[in-house]
C-alpha positions as a Python dict, from the first residue, in 0.01 Angstrom:
ca = {
    (1, 'M'): (0, 0, 0),
    (2, 'D'): (-198, -267, -187),
    (3, 'I'): (-179, -620, -53),
    (4, 'L'): (-153, -881, -327),
    (5, 'S'): (-250, -1236, -252),
    (6, 'Y'): (-354, -1539, -450),
    (7, 'K'): (-632, -1780, -360),
    (8, 'C'): (-624, -2152, -426),
    (9, 'P'): (-865, -2231, -719),
    (10, 'N'): (-959, -2557, -540),
    (11, 'C'): (-1030, -2454, -180),
    (12, 'S'): (-985, -2073, -173),
    (13, 'G'): (-701, -2110, 77),
    (14, 'T'): (-407, -1871, 64),
    (15, 'L'): (-128, -1972, -169),
    (16, 'K'): (235, -1917, -84),
    (17, 'F'): (541, -1956, -305),
    (18, 'D'): (739, -2261, -207),
    (19, 'S'): (1097, -2190, -303),
    (20, 'Q'): (1188, -2559, -262),
    (21, 'I'): (961, -2673, -545),
    (22, 'G'): (938, -2342, -733),
    (23, 'Q'): (555, -2363, -726),
    (24, 'M'): (271, -2190, -548),
    (25, 'L'): (161, -2415, -262),
    (26, 'C'): (-173, -2425, -87),
    (27, 'E'): (-120, -2487, 285),
    (28, 'Y'): (-472, -2626, 325),
    (29, 'C'): (-518, -2876, 38),
    (30, 'D'): (-151, -2915, -64),
    (31, 'S'): (-232, -2822, -426),
    (32, 'T'): (54, -2675, -628),
    (33, 'F'): (31, -2430, -918),
    (34, 'D'): (273, -2277, -1162),
    (35, 'P'): (304, -1901, -1082),
    (36, 'E'): (260, -1800, -1449),
    (37, 'V'): (-56, -2010, -1478),
    (38, 'L'): (-198, -1851, -1163),
    (39, 'K'): (-121, -1505, -1299),
    (40, 'K'): (-314, -1579, -1623),
    (41, 'Y'): (-596, -1733, -1420),
    (42, 'D'): (-622, -1423, -1202),
    (43, 'E'): (-632, -1195, -1510),
    (44, 'V'): (-921, -1396, -1652),
    (45, 'L'): (-1110, -1370, -1323),
    (46, 'Q'): (-1070, -992, -1316),
    (47, 'E'): (-1194, -959, -1675),
    (48, 'E'): (-1500, -1168, -1591),
    (49, 'A'): (-1576, -983, -1269),
    (50, 'S'): (-1906, -785, -1265),
    (51, 'K'): (-1869, -415, -1318),
    (52, 'D'): (-2087, -142, -1166),
    (53, 'P'): (-2378, -47, -1396),
    (54, 'D'): (-2316, 262, -1601),
    (55, 'W'): (-2627, 466, -1511),
    (56, 'D'): (-2689, 820, -1622),
    (57, 'T'): (-2731, 1070, -1338),
    (58, 'Y'): (-3103, 1145, -1287),
    (59, 'E'): (-3172, 1515, -1288),
    (60, 'S'): (-3518, 1656, -1231),
    (61, 'D'): (-3661, 2005, -1249),
    (62, 'E'): (-3841, 2121, -937),
    (63, 'W'): (-4215, 2076, -983),
    (64, 'Q'): (-4519, 2190, -791),
    (65, 'D'): (-4884, 2127, -871),
    (66, 'P'): (-5100, 2412, -737),
    (67, 'N'): (-5392, 2170, -710),
    (68, 'L'): (-5209, 1941, -465),
    (69, 'G'): (-5087, 1992, -110),
    (70, 'V'): (-4869, 1790, 128),
    (71, 'H'): (-4977, 1740, 489),
    (72, 'L'): (-4837, 1549, 784),
    (73, 'C'): (-5037, 1274, 952),
    (74, 'N'): (-5075, 1355, 1322),
    (75, 'S'): (-5053, 986, 1416),
    (76, 'C'): (-4753, 848, 1225),
    (77, 'G'): (-4599, 1159, 1070),
    (78, 'A'): (-4631, 1032, 713),
    (79, 'E'): (-4672, 1284, 434),
    (80, 'I'): (-5018, 1282, 278),
    (81, 'V'): (-5071, 1427, -66),
    (82, 'A'): (-5423, 1563, -109),
    (83, 'E'): (-5605, 1768, -367),
    (84, 'E'): (-5656, 2135, -298),
    (85, 'T'): (-6027, 2076, -237),
    (86, 'T'): (-5982, 1790, 14),
    (87, 'A'): (-6079, 1887, 368),
    (88, 'A'): (-6072, 1545, 538),
    (89, 'T'): (-5914, 1217, 436),
    (90, 'F'): (-5731, 907, 564),
    (91, 'C'): (-5361, 842, 613),
    (92, 'P'): (-5268, 568, 361),
    (93, 'Y'): (-5007, 424, 604),
    (94, 'C'): (-5182, 409, 943),
    (95, 'D'): (-5546, 464, 823),
    (96, 'S'): (-5593, 744, 1077),
    (97, 'A'): (-5864, 997, 1001),
    (98, 'T'): (-5701, 1328, 909),
    (99, 'I'): (-5877, 1664, 895),
    (100, 'L'): (-5705, 1935, 695),
    (101, 'S'): (-5846, 2217, 906),
    (102, 'G'): (-5683, 2496, 706),
    (103, 'R'): (-5903, 2404, 413),
    (104, 'L'): (-6217, 2498, 609),
    (105, 'S'): (-6108, 2817, 779),
    (106, 'G'): (-6229, 3168, 715),
    (107, 'A'): (-6473, 3219, 433),
    (108, 'L'): (-6457, 2847, 346),
    (109, 'K'): (-6596, 2725, 676),
    (110, 'P'): (-6936, 2558, 623),
    (111, 'D'): (-7242, 2694, 805),
    (112, 'L'): (-7416, 2359, 843),
    (113, 'V'): (-7350, 1988, 828),
    (114, 'I'): (-7588, 1694, 821),
    (115, 'P'): (-7413, 1412, 1009),
    (116, 'F'): (-7404, 1060, 866),
    (117, 'K'): (-7689, 843, 996),
    (118, 'I'): (-7615, 539, 775),
    (119, 'E'): (-7311, 341, 894),
    (120, 'K'): (-7067, 185, 648),
    (121, 'E'): (-7178, -172, 716),
    (122, 'Q'): (-7539, -72, 650),
    (123, 'A'): (-7436, 104, 328),
    (124, 'K'): (-7251, -209, 212),
    (125, 'A'): (-7555, -424, 295),
    (126, 'E'): (-7782, -192, 95),
    (127, 'L'): (-7544, -207, -202),
    (128, 'K'): (-7546, -588, -189),
    (129, 'K'): (-7926, -578, -170),
    (130, 'F'): (-7931, -339, -468),
    (131, 'C'): (-7723, -585, -672),
    (132, 'S'): (-7896, -904, -561),
    (133, 'G'): (-8150, -1065, -791),
    (134, 'K'): (-8015, -885, -1098),
    (135, 'R'): (-8010, -1171, -1351),
    (136, 'L'): (-7794, -988, -1604),
    (137, 'L'): (-7531, -866, -1356),
    (138, 'P'): (-7183, -1013, -1438),
    (139, 'S'): (-7079, -1270, -1177),
    (140, 'L'): (-6734, -1114, -1143),
    (141, 'F'): (-6872, -770, -1062),
    (142, 'L'): (-6912, -843, -693),
    (143, 'A'): (-6589, -1043, -671),
    (144, 'N'): (-6262, -909, -528),
    (145, 'N'): (-6439, -726, -242),
    (146, 'R'): (-6550, -446, -472),
    (147, 'I'): (-6819, -337, -224),
    (148, 'E'): (-6550, -286, 44),
    (149, 'K'): (-6438, 25, -146),
    (150, 'I'): (-6753, 223, -61),
    (151, 'T'): (-6650, 554, 97),
    (152, 'G'): (-6833, 809, 310),
    (153, 'V'): (-6794, 1160, 165),
    (154, 'Y'): (-6921, 1497, 285),
    (155, 'V'): (-7018, 1674, -37),
    (156, 'P'): (-7024, 2057, -40),
    (157, 'F'): (-7361, 2211, -122),
    (158, 'W'): (-7497, 2565, -144),
    (159, 'L'): (-7842, 2608, 12),
    (160, 'F'): (-8060, 2884, -130),
    (161, 'D'): (-8356, 3050, 49),
    (162, 'C'): (-8581, 3303, -129),
    (163, 'E'): (-8931, 3425, -203),
    (164, 'A'): (-9065, 3369, -554),
    (165, 'E'): (-9337, 3610, -675),
    (166, 'A'): (-9494, 3480, -993),
    (167, 'N'): (-9743, 3602, -1256),
    (168, 'I'): (-9824, 3328, -1507),
    (169, 'T'): (-10084, 3330, -1784),
    (170, 'Y'): (-10212, 3012, -1948),
    (171, 'D'): (-10407, 2933, -2262),
    (172, 'A'): (-10653, 2655, -2186),
    (173, 'K'): (-10909, 2458, -2382),
    (174, 'K'): (-11216, 2257, -2299),
    (175, 'V'): (-11347, 2019, -2562),
    (176, 'R'): (-11702, 1879, -2573),
    (177, 'T'): (-11824, 1624, -2832),
    (178, 'W'): (-12167, 1478, -2892),
    (179, 'K'): (-12355, 1289, -3161),
    (180, 'Q'): (-12683, 1400, -3309),
    (181, 'G'): (-12840, 1204, -3590),
    (182, 'N'): (-12576, 1109, -3840),
    (183, 'Y'): (-12342, 1385, -3726),
    (184, 'R'): (-12078, 1408, -3451),
    (185, 'Y'): (-12023, 1760, -3317),
    (186, 'T'): (-11713, 1902, -3143),
    (187, 'E'): (-11719, 2223, -2942),
    (188, 'T'): (-11389, 2380, -2830),
    (189, 'S'): (-11397, 2654, -2565),
    (190, 'H'): (-11089, 2874, -2518),
    (191, 'F'): (-10990, 3031, -2184),
    (192, 'L'): (-10728, 3281, -2074),
    (193, 'I'): (-10623, 3197, -1716),
    (194, 'H'): (-10405, 3406, -1490),
    (195, 'R'): (-10237, 3302, -1170),
    (196, 'A'): (-10039, 3525, -933),
    (197, 'G'): (-9890, 3464, -593),
    (198, 'K'): (-9582, 3399, -380),
    (199, 'I'): (-9399, 3081, -281),
    (200, 'G'): (-9131, 3062, -17),
    (201, 'F'): (-8832, 2834, -78),
    (202, 'E'): (-8593, 2710, 189),
    (203, 'R'): (-8266, 2525, 144),
    (204, 'I'): (-8277, 2456, -229),
    (205, 'P'): (-7955, 2256, -269),
    (206, 'V'): (-7699, 2305, -547),
    (207, 'D'): (-7395, 2079, -567),
    (208, 'G'): (-7075, 2280, -506),
    (209, 'S'): (-6833, 2013, -633),
    (210, 'E'): (-6728, 1976, -997),
    (211, 'K'): (-6626, 1615, -932),
    (212, 'M'): (-6978, 1512, -834),
    (213, 'D'): (-7233, 1449, -1106),
    (214, 'D'): (-7515, 1701, -1053),
    (215, 'A'): (-7773, 1450, -1179),
    (216, 'Y'): (-7660, 1194, -919),
    (217, 'M'): (-7661, 1447, -637),
    (218, 'E'): (-8010, 1573, -722),
    (219, 'A'): (-8137, 1215, -750),
    (220, 'L'): (-8029, 1158, -388),
    (221, 'E'): (-8260, 1432, -260),
    (222, 'P'): (-8442, 1507, -44),
    (223, 'Y'): (-8240, 1557, 272),
    (224, 'N'): (-8408, 1631, 603),
    (225, 'Y'): (-8261, 1971, 684),
    (226, 'E'): (-8427, 1974, 1026),
    (227, 'E'): (-8143, 1745, 1133),
    (228, 'A'): (-7872, 1985, 1009),
    (229, 'V'): (-7645, 2117, 1283),
    (230, 'D'): (-7391, 2396, 1310),
    (231, 'F'): (-7065, 2287, 1151),
    (232, 'A'): (-6792, 2134, 1367),
    (233, 'T'): (-6483, 1952, 1241),
    (234, 'A'): (-6559, 1657, 1472),
    (235, 'Y'): (-6833, 1545, 1232),
    (236, 'L'): (-6573, 1495, 956),
    (237, 'S'): (-6359, 1246, 1147),
    (238, 'G'): (-6370, 907, 975),
    (239, 'Y'): (-6498, 1038, 644),
    (240, 'L'): (-6364, 1210, 334),
    (241, 'A'): (-6465, 1569, 285),
    (242, 'D'): (-6423, 1815, 2),
    (243, 'K'): (-6453, 2190, 7),
    (244, 'Y'): (-6641, 2357, -276),
    (245, 'D'): (-6476, 2427, -609),
    (246, 'V'): (-6794, 2577, -759),
    (247, 'D'): (-6856, 2898, -567),
    (248, 'A'): (-7191, 3043, -463),
    (249, 'E'): (-7196, 3297, -745),
    (250, 'S'): (-7146, 3027, -1007),
    (251, 'S'): (-7421, 2818, -846),
    (252, 'K'): (-7689, 3090, -866),
    (253, 'P'): (-7805, 3012, -1225),
    (254, 'R'): (-7869, 2648, -1129),
    (255, 'A'): (-8056, 2757, -813),
    (256, 'N'): (-8263, 3010, -1010),
    (257, 'Q'): (-8358, 2744, -1263),
    (258, 'R'): (-8459, 2493, -997),
    (259, 'I'): (-8670, 2753, -813),
    (260, 'K'): (-8840, 2871, -1134),
    (261, 'D'): (-8913, 2512, -1244),
    (262, 'S'): (-9067, 2434, -904),
    (263, 'T'): (-9271, 2756, -908),
    (264, 'E'): (-9409, 2686, -1255),
    (265, 'K'): (-9494, 2329, -1154),
    (266, 'K'): (-9680, 2439, -839),
    (267, 'F'): (-9873, 2708, -1023),
    (268, 'A'): (-9963, 2470, -1307),
    (269, 'E'): (-10115, 2230, -1052),
    (270, 'T'): (-10377, 2497, -970),
    (271, 'V'): (-10505, 2498, -1331),
    (272, 'S'): (-10718, 2187, -1364),
    (273, 'G'): (-11032, 2074, -1544),
    (274, 'Y'): (-10910, 2163, -1893),
    (275, 'A'): (-10824, 1937, -2185),
    (276, 'V'): (-10518, 2138, -2281),
    (277, 'V'): (-10318, 2394, -2078),
    (278, 'T'): (-10030, 2589, -2232),
    (279, 'P'): (-9829, 2862, -2055),
    (280, 'R'): (-9859, 3189, -2252),
    (281, 'S'): (-9635, 3414, -2040),
    (282, 'T'): (-9433, 3369, -1722),
    (283, 'A'): (-9279, 3631, -1495),
    (284, 'I'): (-9106, 3515, -1177),
    (285, 'D'): (-8915, 3751, -947),
    (286, 'L'): (-8691, 3614, -674),
    (287, 'T'): (-8644, 3827, -360),
    (288, 'D'): (-8502, 3796, -7),
    (289, 'G'): (-8231, 3562, -129),
    (290, 'K'): (-8006, 3400, 130),
    (291, 'I'): (-7723, 3151, 74),
    (292, 'R'): (-7565, 2908, 318),
    (293, 'Y'): (-7281, 2661, 278),
    (294, 'A'): (-7338, 2304, 397),
    (295, 'L'): (-7179, 1959, 386),
    (296, 'L'): (-7417, 1672, 308),
    (297, 'P'): (-7340, 1303, 370),
    (298, 'V'): (-7306, 1066, 72),
    (299, 'W'): (-7176, 710, 46),
    (300, 'M'): (-6990, 675, -285),
    (301, 'L'): (-6855, 381, -483),
    (302, 'N'): (-6673, 448, -810),
    (303, 'T'): (-6550, 129, -967),
    (304, 'K'): (-6419, 25, -1307),
    (305, 'F'): (-6551, -288, -1472),
    (306, 'G'): (-6505, -391, -1833),
    (307, 'G'): (-6331, -64, -1915),
    (308, 'K'): (-6620, 149, -1789),
    (309, 'T'): (-6659, 344, -1465),
    (310, 'Y'): (-6973, 273, -1262),
    (311, 'T'): (-7088, 509, -989),
    (312, 'F'): (-7318, 425, -701),
    (313, 'A'): (-7431, 677, -445),
    (314, 'M'): (-7637, 660, -127),
    (315, 'N'): (-7789, 942, 73),
    (316, 'G'): (-7596, 909, 399),
    (317, 'Q'): (-7892, 1035, 597),
    (318, 'T'): (-8197, 862, 443),
    (319, 'G'): (-8041, 558, 270),
    (320, 'K'): (-8181, 644, -75),
    (321, 'F'): (-7969, 454, -329),
    (322, 'I'): (-7898, 519, -698),
    (323, 'G'): (-7661, 370, -954),
    (324, 'E'): (-7620, 195, -1286),
    (325, 'L'): (-7524, -172, -1298),
    (326, 'P'): (-7320, -342, -1573),
    (327, 'I'): (-7485, -603, -1794),
    (328, 'S'): (-7328, -936, -1885),
    (329, 'K'): (-7353, -978, -2262),
    (330, 'G'): (-7334, -1355, -2224),
    (331, 'K'): (-7623, -1362, -1976),
    (332, 'Y'): (-7818, -1113, -2188),
    (333, 'W'): (-7802, -1322, -2505),
    (334, 'G'): (-7867, -1639, -2306),
    (335, 'Y'): (-8177, -1476, -2160),
    (336, 'V'): (-8294, -1366, -2509),
    (337, 'A'): (-8231, -1715, -2645),
    (338, 'G'): (-8434, -1864, -2359),
    (339, 'I'): (-8730, -1635, -2427),
    (340, 'T'): (-8708, -1708, -2801),
    (341, 'A'): (-8709, -2083, -2734),
    (342, 'V'): (-9018, -2054, -2511),
    (343, 'L'): (-9202, -1847, -2770),
    (344, 'S'): (-9110, -2098, -3042),
    (345, 'T'): (-9245, -2385, -2831),
    (346, 'V'): (-9571, -2201, -2766),
    (347, 'G'): (-9599, -2128, -3139),
    (348, 'L'): (-9554, -2498, -3226),
    (349, 'L'): (-9810, -2607, -2966),
    (350, 'T'): (-10057, -2356, -3105),
    (351, 'V'): (-10012, -2495, -3455),
    (352, 'F'): (-10057, -2857, -3348),
    (353, 'L'): (-10354, -2780, -3125),
}
């Protein structure tokens, strides 16, 4: 059964009908109201009362991205969404290091790992040093703790060992000139040079991650592979780590090219004393090939500035640093104007002197 009651418009006290005066009486403030007026007043209040929003019911189709996986943090139990290639990461809620061990099991387990030797604070200091003294660097680039975002990443690499047996023939020229009387003579001698031999290659690295720019990764070389150790998950704790998404078979053409380029360069260095040397024919056979899977340490900073993404990378073992810095257009044109003004002044002084 609904209970109907009226509230006093003045003090919100309960109103009762006083049969003596034929009015609604408030027992708290002694106000009196005509019953018909109160009824109209109550109807207005109900019309003005807020109504529940009329929302459509949200319906969603079940969705699953095969490139993503959900994992539980061992420290706080939060769900962590990670890409299929992520092997180690951080919990975004408690910042605990999390190793997704299933991503490294079986055939995916690395053979070797080079542990980080450069600590994060040292990497940040090197990045600051890299940026310091750059006159055209925008002032805002280093603001907002941008350098704090530098992240240690174990990048997957394939290491190739092999023997390269090469037979290379060169056309070479020697040129001799001399003057006799009123004539200058030129004598060109032509030579056919052949070189043959073997070169052993160990641990030629090829980046096994599509996300990493190959040019950047090769610029960070060399690594000291004497410090590589057998893989253990403990080395991943505190860093990000990816498993390969470019397999060994797909990496062979890049390894072959690097080995052939190095072989041709080494052989060419043995042909000296000629004015011109041109390879005529090259035959290089690779034998005794062996492939190993390794994780190499890299400090990475990807940051957007002025609508463009800038990438900086540091060899986590040797500290070698590479990257492209943004240029302030204002500072650039100011610098050009300054140089132009100096040149103009020098020109005027020259005229007057």
